[in-house]
CSV table of C-alpha atoms and ligand atoms in Angstrom, one decimal:
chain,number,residue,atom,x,y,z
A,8,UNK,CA,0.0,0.0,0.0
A,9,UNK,CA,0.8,3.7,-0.2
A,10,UNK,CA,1.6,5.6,2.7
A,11,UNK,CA,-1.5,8.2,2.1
A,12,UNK,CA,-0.6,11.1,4.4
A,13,UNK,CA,3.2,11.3,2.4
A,14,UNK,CA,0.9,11.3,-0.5
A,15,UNK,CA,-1.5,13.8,0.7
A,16,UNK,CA,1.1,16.1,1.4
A,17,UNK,CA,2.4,15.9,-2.1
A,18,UNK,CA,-1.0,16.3,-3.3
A,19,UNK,CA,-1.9,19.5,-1.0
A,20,UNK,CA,1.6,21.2,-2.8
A,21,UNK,CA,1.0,20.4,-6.0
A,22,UNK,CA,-2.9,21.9,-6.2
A,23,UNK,CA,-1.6,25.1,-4.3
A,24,UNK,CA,1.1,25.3,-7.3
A,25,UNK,CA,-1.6,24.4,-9.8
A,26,UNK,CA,-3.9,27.0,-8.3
A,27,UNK,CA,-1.5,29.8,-8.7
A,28,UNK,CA,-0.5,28.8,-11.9
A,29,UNK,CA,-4.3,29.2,-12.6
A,30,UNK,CA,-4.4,32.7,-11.1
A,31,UNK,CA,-1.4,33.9,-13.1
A,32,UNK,CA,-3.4,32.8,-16.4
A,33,UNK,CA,-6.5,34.3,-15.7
A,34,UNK,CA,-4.4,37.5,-15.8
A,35,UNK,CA,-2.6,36.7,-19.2
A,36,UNK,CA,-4.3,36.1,-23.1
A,37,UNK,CA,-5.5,32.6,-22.8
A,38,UNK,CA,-6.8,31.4,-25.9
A,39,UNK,CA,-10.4,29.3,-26.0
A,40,UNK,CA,-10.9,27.1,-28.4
A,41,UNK,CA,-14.5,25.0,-28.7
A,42,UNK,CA,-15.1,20.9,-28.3
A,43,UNK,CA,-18.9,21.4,-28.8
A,44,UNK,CA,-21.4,24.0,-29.4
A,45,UNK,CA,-20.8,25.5,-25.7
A,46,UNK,CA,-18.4,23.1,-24.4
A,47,UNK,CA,-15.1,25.2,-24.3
A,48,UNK,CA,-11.3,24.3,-23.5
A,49,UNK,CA,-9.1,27.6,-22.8
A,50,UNK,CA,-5.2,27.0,-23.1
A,51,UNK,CA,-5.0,27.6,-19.4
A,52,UNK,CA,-7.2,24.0,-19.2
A,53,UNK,CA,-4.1,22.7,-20.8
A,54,UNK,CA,-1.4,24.6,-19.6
A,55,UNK,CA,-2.4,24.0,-15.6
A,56,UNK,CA,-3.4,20.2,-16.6
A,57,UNK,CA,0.4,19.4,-17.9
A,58,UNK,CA,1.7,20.9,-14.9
A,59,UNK,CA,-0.3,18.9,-12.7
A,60,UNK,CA,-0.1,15.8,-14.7
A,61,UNK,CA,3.9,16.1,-14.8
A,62,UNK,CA,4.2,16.9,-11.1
A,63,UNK,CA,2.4,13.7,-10.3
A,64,UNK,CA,3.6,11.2,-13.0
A,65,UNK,CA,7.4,12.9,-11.4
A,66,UNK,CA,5.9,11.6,-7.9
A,67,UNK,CA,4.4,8.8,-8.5
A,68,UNK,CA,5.8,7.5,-11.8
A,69,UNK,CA,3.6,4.3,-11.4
A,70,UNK,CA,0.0,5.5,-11.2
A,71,UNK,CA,-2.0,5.8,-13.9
A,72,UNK,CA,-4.0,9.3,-15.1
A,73,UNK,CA,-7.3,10.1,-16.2
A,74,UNK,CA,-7.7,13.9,-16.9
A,75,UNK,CA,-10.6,15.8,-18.7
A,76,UNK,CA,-8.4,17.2,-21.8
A,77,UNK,CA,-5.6,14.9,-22.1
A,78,UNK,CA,-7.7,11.4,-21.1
A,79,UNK,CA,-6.3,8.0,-20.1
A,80,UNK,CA,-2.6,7.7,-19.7
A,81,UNK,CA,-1.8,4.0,-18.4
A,82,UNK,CA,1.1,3.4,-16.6
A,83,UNK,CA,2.6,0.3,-14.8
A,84,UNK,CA,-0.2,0.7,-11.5
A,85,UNK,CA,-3.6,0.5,-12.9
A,86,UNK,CA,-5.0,-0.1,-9.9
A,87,UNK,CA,-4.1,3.6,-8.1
A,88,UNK,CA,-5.7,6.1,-11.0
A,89,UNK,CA,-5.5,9.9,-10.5
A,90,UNK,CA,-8.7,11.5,-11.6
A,91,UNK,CA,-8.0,15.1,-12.7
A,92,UNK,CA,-10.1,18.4,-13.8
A,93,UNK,CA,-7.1,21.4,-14.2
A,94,UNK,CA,-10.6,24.0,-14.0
A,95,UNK,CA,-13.8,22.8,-13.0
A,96,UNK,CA,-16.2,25.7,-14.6
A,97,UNK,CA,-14.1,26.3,-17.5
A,98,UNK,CA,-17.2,28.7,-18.7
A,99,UNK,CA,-16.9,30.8,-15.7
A,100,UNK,CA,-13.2,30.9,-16.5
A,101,UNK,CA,-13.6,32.4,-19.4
A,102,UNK,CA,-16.5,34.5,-18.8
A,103,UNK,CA,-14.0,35.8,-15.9
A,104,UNK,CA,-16.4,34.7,-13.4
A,105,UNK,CA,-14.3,34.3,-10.0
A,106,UNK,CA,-16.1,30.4,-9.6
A,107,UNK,CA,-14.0,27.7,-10.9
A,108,UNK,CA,-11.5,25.4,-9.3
A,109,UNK,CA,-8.5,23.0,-9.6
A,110,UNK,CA,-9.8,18.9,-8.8
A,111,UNK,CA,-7.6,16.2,-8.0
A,112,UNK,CA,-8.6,12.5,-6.4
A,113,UNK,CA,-6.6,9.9,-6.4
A,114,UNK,CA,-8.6,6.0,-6.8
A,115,UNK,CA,-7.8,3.0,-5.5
A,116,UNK,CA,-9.5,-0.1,-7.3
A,117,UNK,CA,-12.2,2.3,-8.3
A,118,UNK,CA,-12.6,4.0,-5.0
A,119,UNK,CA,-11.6,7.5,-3.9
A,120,UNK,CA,-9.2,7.2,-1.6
A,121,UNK,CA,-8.0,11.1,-1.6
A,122,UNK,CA,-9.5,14.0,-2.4
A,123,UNK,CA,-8.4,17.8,-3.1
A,124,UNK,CA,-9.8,21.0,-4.7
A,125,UNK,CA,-8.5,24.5,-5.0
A,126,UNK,CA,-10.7,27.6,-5.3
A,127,UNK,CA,-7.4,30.5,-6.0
A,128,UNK,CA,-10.2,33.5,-6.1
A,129,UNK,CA,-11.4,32.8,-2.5
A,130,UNK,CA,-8.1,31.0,-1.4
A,131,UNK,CA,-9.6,27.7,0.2
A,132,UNK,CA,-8.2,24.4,-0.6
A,133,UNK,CA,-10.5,21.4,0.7
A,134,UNK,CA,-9.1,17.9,1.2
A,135,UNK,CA,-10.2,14.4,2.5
A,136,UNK,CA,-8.6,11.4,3.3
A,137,UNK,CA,-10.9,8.4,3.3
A,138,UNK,CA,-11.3,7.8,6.6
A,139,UNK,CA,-9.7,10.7,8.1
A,140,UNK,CA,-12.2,13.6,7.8
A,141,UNK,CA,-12.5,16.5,5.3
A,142,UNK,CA,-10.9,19.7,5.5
A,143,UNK,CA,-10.7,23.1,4.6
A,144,UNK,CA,-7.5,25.7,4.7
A,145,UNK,CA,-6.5,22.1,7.7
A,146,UNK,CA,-9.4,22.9,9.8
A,147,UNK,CA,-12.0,20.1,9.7
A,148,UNK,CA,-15.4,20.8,8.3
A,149,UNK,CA,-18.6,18.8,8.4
A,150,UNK,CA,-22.3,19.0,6.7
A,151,UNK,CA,-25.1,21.3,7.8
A,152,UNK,CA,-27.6,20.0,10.5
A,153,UNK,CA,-30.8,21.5,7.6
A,154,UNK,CA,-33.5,18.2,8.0
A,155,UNK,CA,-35.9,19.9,5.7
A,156,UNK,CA,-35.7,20.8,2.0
A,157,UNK,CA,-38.1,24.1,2.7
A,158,UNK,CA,-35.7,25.3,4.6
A,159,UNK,CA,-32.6,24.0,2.7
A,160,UNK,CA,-30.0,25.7,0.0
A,161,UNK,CA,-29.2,23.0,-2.8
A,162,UNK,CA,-27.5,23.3,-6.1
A,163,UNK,CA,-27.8,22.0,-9.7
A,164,UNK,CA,-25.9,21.9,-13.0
A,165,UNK,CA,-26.4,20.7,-16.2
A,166,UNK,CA,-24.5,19.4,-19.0
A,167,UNK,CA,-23.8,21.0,-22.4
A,168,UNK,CA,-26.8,22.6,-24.1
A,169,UNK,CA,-27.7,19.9,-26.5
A,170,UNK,CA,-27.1,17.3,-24.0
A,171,UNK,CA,-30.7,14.8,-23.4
A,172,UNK,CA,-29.8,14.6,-20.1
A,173,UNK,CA,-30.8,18.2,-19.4
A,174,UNK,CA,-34.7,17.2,-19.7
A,175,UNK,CA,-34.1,15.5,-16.7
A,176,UNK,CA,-32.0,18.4,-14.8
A,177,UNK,CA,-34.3,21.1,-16.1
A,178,UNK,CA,-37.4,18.4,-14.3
A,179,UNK,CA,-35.1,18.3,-11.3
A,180,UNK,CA,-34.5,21.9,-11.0
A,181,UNK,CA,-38.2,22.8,-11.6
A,182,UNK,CA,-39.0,20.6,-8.8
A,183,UNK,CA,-36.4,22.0,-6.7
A,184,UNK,CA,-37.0,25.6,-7.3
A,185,UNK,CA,-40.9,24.8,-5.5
A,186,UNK,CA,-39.5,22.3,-2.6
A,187,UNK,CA,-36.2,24.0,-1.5
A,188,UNK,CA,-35.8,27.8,0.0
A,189,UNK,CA,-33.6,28.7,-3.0
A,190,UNK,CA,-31.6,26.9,-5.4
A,191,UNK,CA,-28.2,27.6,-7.2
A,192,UNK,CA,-26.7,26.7,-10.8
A,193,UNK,CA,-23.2,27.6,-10.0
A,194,UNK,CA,-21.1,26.2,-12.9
A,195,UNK,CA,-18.4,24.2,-10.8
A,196,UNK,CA,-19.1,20.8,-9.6
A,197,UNK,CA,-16.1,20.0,-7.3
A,198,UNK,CA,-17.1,23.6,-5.9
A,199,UNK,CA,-20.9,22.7,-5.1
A,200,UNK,CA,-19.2,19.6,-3.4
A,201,UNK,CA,-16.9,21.2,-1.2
A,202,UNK,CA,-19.4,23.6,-0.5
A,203,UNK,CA,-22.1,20.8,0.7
A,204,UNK,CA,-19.1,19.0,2.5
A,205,UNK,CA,-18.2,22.5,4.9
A,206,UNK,CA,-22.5,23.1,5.6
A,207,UNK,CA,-22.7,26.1,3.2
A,208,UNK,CA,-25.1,23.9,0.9
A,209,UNK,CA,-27.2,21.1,1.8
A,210,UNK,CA,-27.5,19.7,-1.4
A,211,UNK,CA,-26.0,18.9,-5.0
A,212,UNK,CA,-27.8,16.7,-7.8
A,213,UNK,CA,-27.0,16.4,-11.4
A,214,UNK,CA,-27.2,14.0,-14.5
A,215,UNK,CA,-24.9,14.0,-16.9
A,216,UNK,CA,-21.4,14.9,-15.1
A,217,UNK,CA,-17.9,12.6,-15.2
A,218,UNK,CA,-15.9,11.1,-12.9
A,219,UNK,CA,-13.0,13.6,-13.1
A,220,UNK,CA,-15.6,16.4,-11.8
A,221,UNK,CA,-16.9,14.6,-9.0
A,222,UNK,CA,-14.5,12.3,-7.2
A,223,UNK,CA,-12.5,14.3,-5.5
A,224,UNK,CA,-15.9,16.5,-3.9
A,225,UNK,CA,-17.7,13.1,-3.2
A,226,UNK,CA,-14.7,12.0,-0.7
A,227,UNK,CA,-15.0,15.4,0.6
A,228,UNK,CA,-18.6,15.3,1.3
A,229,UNK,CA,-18.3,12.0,2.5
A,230,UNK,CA,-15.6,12.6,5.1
A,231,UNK,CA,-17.3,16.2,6.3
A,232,UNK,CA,-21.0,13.6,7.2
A,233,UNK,CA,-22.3,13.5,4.3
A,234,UNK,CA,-24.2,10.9,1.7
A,235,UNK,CA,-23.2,10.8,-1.5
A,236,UNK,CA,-25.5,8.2,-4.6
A,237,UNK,CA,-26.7,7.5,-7.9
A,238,UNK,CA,-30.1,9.2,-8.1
A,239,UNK,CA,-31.9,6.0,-6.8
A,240,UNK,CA,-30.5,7.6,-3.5
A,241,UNK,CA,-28.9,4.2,-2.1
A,242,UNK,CA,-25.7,2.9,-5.0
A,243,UNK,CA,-22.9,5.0,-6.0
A,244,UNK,CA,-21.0,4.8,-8.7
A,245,UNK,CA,-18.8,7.5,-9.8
A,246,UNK,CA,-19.0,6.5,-13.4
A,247,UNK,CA,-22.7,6.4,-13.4
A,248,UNK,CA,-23.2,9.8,-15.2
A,249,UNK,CA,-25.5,11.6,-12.0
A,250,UNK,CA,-24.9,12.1,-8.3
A,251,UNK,CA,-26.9,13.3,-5.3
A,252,UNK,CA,-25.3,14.5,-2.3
A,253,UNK,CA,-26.7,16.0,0.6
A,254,UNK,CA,-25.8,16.1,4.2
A,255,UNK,CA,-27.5,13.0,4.8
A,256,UNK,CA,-30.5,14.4,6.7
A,257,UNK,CA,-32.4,15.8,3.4
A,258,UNK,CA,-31.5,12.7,1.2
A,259,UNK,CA,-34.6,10.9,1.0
A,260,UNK,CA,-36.7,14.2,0.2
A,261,UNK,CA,-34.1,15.6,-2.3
A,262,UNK,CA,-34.5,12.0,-4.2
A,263,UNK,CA,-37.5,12.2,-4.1
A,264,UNK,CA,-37.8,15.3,-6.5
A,265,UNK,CA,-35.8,13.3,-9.5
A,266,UNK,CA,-39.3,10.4,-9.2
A,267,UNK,CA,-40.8,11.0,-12.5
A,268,UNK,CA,-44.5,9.4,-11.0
A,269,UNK,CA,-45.0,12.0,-8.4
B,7,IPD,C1,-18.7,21.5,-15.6
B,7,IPD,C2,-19.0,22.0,-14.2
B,7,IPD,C3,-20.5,22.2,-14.1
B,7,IPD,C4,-21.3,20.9,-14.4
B,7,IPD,C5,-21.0,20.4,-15.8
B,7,IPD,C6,-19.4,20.2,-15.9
B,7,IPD,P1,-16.2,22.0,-16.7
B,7,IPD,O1,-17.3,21.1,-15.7
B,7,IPD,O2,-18.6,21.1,-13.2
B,7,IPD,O3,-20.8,22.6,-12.8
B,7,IPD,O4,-22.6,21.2,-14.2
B,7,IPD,O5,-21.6,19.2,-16.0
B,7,IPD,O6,-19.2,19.7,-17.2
B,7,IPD,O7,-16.6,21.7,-18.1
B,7,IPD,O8,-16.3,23.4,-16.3
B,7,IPD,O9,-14.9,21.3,-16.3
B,8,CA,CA1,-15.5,19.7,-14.8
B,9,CA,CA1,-12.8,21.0,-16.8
């Protein structure tokens, strides 16, 4: 086995690097370039993924590495994966609106077993360790105590435009909008995690997201007391393609809204 703390550490110094490599380039001329209709990929996506991904292949030369621009890259370990998105709300990025982050997790056998993301605008790196509690800045953080939607603060996304699984989401939101005291769309997924996972949020669901957005906020939420599933509310699977995570206490009723018989 790996000794996890050693790699945590390593971990924690390369996303602070990675984060103020990503504030530097929000200053400077990056170029964007389109992968779909409104599905966008700036050179700073690149240029802060190769610095990651050569920081950790340095590290840990054996793991392999699955990152949203550059994909699969198999090395001897198949069994430890890194999972990486170099700028979770790529379209905030771009619009210069300060709400994106850096997301690394690292996977053992399929499980997230470590857990980091950077915000640089607001200065907050979370972090989890599976079984070691979640973080933020090194102080631990944990879900909000909210048991009711009415009174709860929950957040949505959605997938590109022409996407079919946005008839669900827009259902879900819909639904949510009439249940919950507000709801969000705030553009970053590890961001709505690590927001659920420190009690700012009570709630995150979507349809239609990857594993690379997700699995280092689902460790996070899970460490800080929270539940993390498919949209059945019980399984998870972080390649499934949806998620719902709560604080645990509005689970049931926040699952309830994606029911289609209602
Ligand atoms: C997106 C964000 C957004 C979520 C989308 C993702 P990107 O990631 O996480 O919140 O709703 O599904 O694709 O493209 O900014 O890395
Ligand atoms: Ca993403
Ligand atoms: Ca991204």
């Amino acid at each position: 086995m790996i000794d996890q703390k050693n790699v945590a550490e390593v971990v924690l110094d390369v996303i602070k690097g990675a984060g103020e490599f990503l504030c530097e380039l929000s200053q400077s001329n990056f170029t964007v370039d389109f992968k779909s209709k409104t599905d966008m990929v700036t050179s700073a996506d690149k240029a802060v993924e190769d610095y990651i991904v050569s920081r950790l292949q340095a590290e840990f030369p054996s793991f392999s590495v699955f990152s949203e621009e550059v994909g699969l890259l198999k090395a001897d370990n198949t069994d430890f994966l890194w999972l990486i998105d170099p700028i979770d709300g790529t379209t905030n990025f771009v619009h210069g609106f300060l709400h994106y982050c850096v997301s690394i997790a690292l996977t053992h056998q399929g499980t997230v077993i470590l857990g980091a993301v950077n915000d640089p605008t607001r200065g907050e790196i979370f972090h989890a360790l599976q079984g070691e509690g979640a973080y933020l800045n090194g102080n631990r953080i944990s879900v909000s105590d909210t048991v009711s939607l009415s009174e709860s603060l929950v957040v949505t996304g959605f997938t590109n435009a022409d996407h079919p699984d946005n008839a669900a989401n827009m259902r879900h939101f819909t639904r949510a909008v009439q249940a919950c005291q507000a709801v969000r769309r705030t553009g970053s997924a590890a961001l709505d995690l690590s927001n659920v996972a420190c009690g700012r949020l009570d709630g995150y669901l979507q349809k239609g997201i990857d594993s690379y957005d997700i699995a280092a906020g689902c460790l996070i939420v899970k460490e800080a007391g929270g539940k993390v599933s498919n949209l059945d509310g019980h399984t998870f699977s972080l390649t499934s393609g949806e998620i719902l995570a709560t604080n645990g206490l509005i689970h049931a009723e926040m699952q309830r809204l994606t029911l289609d018989q209602q």
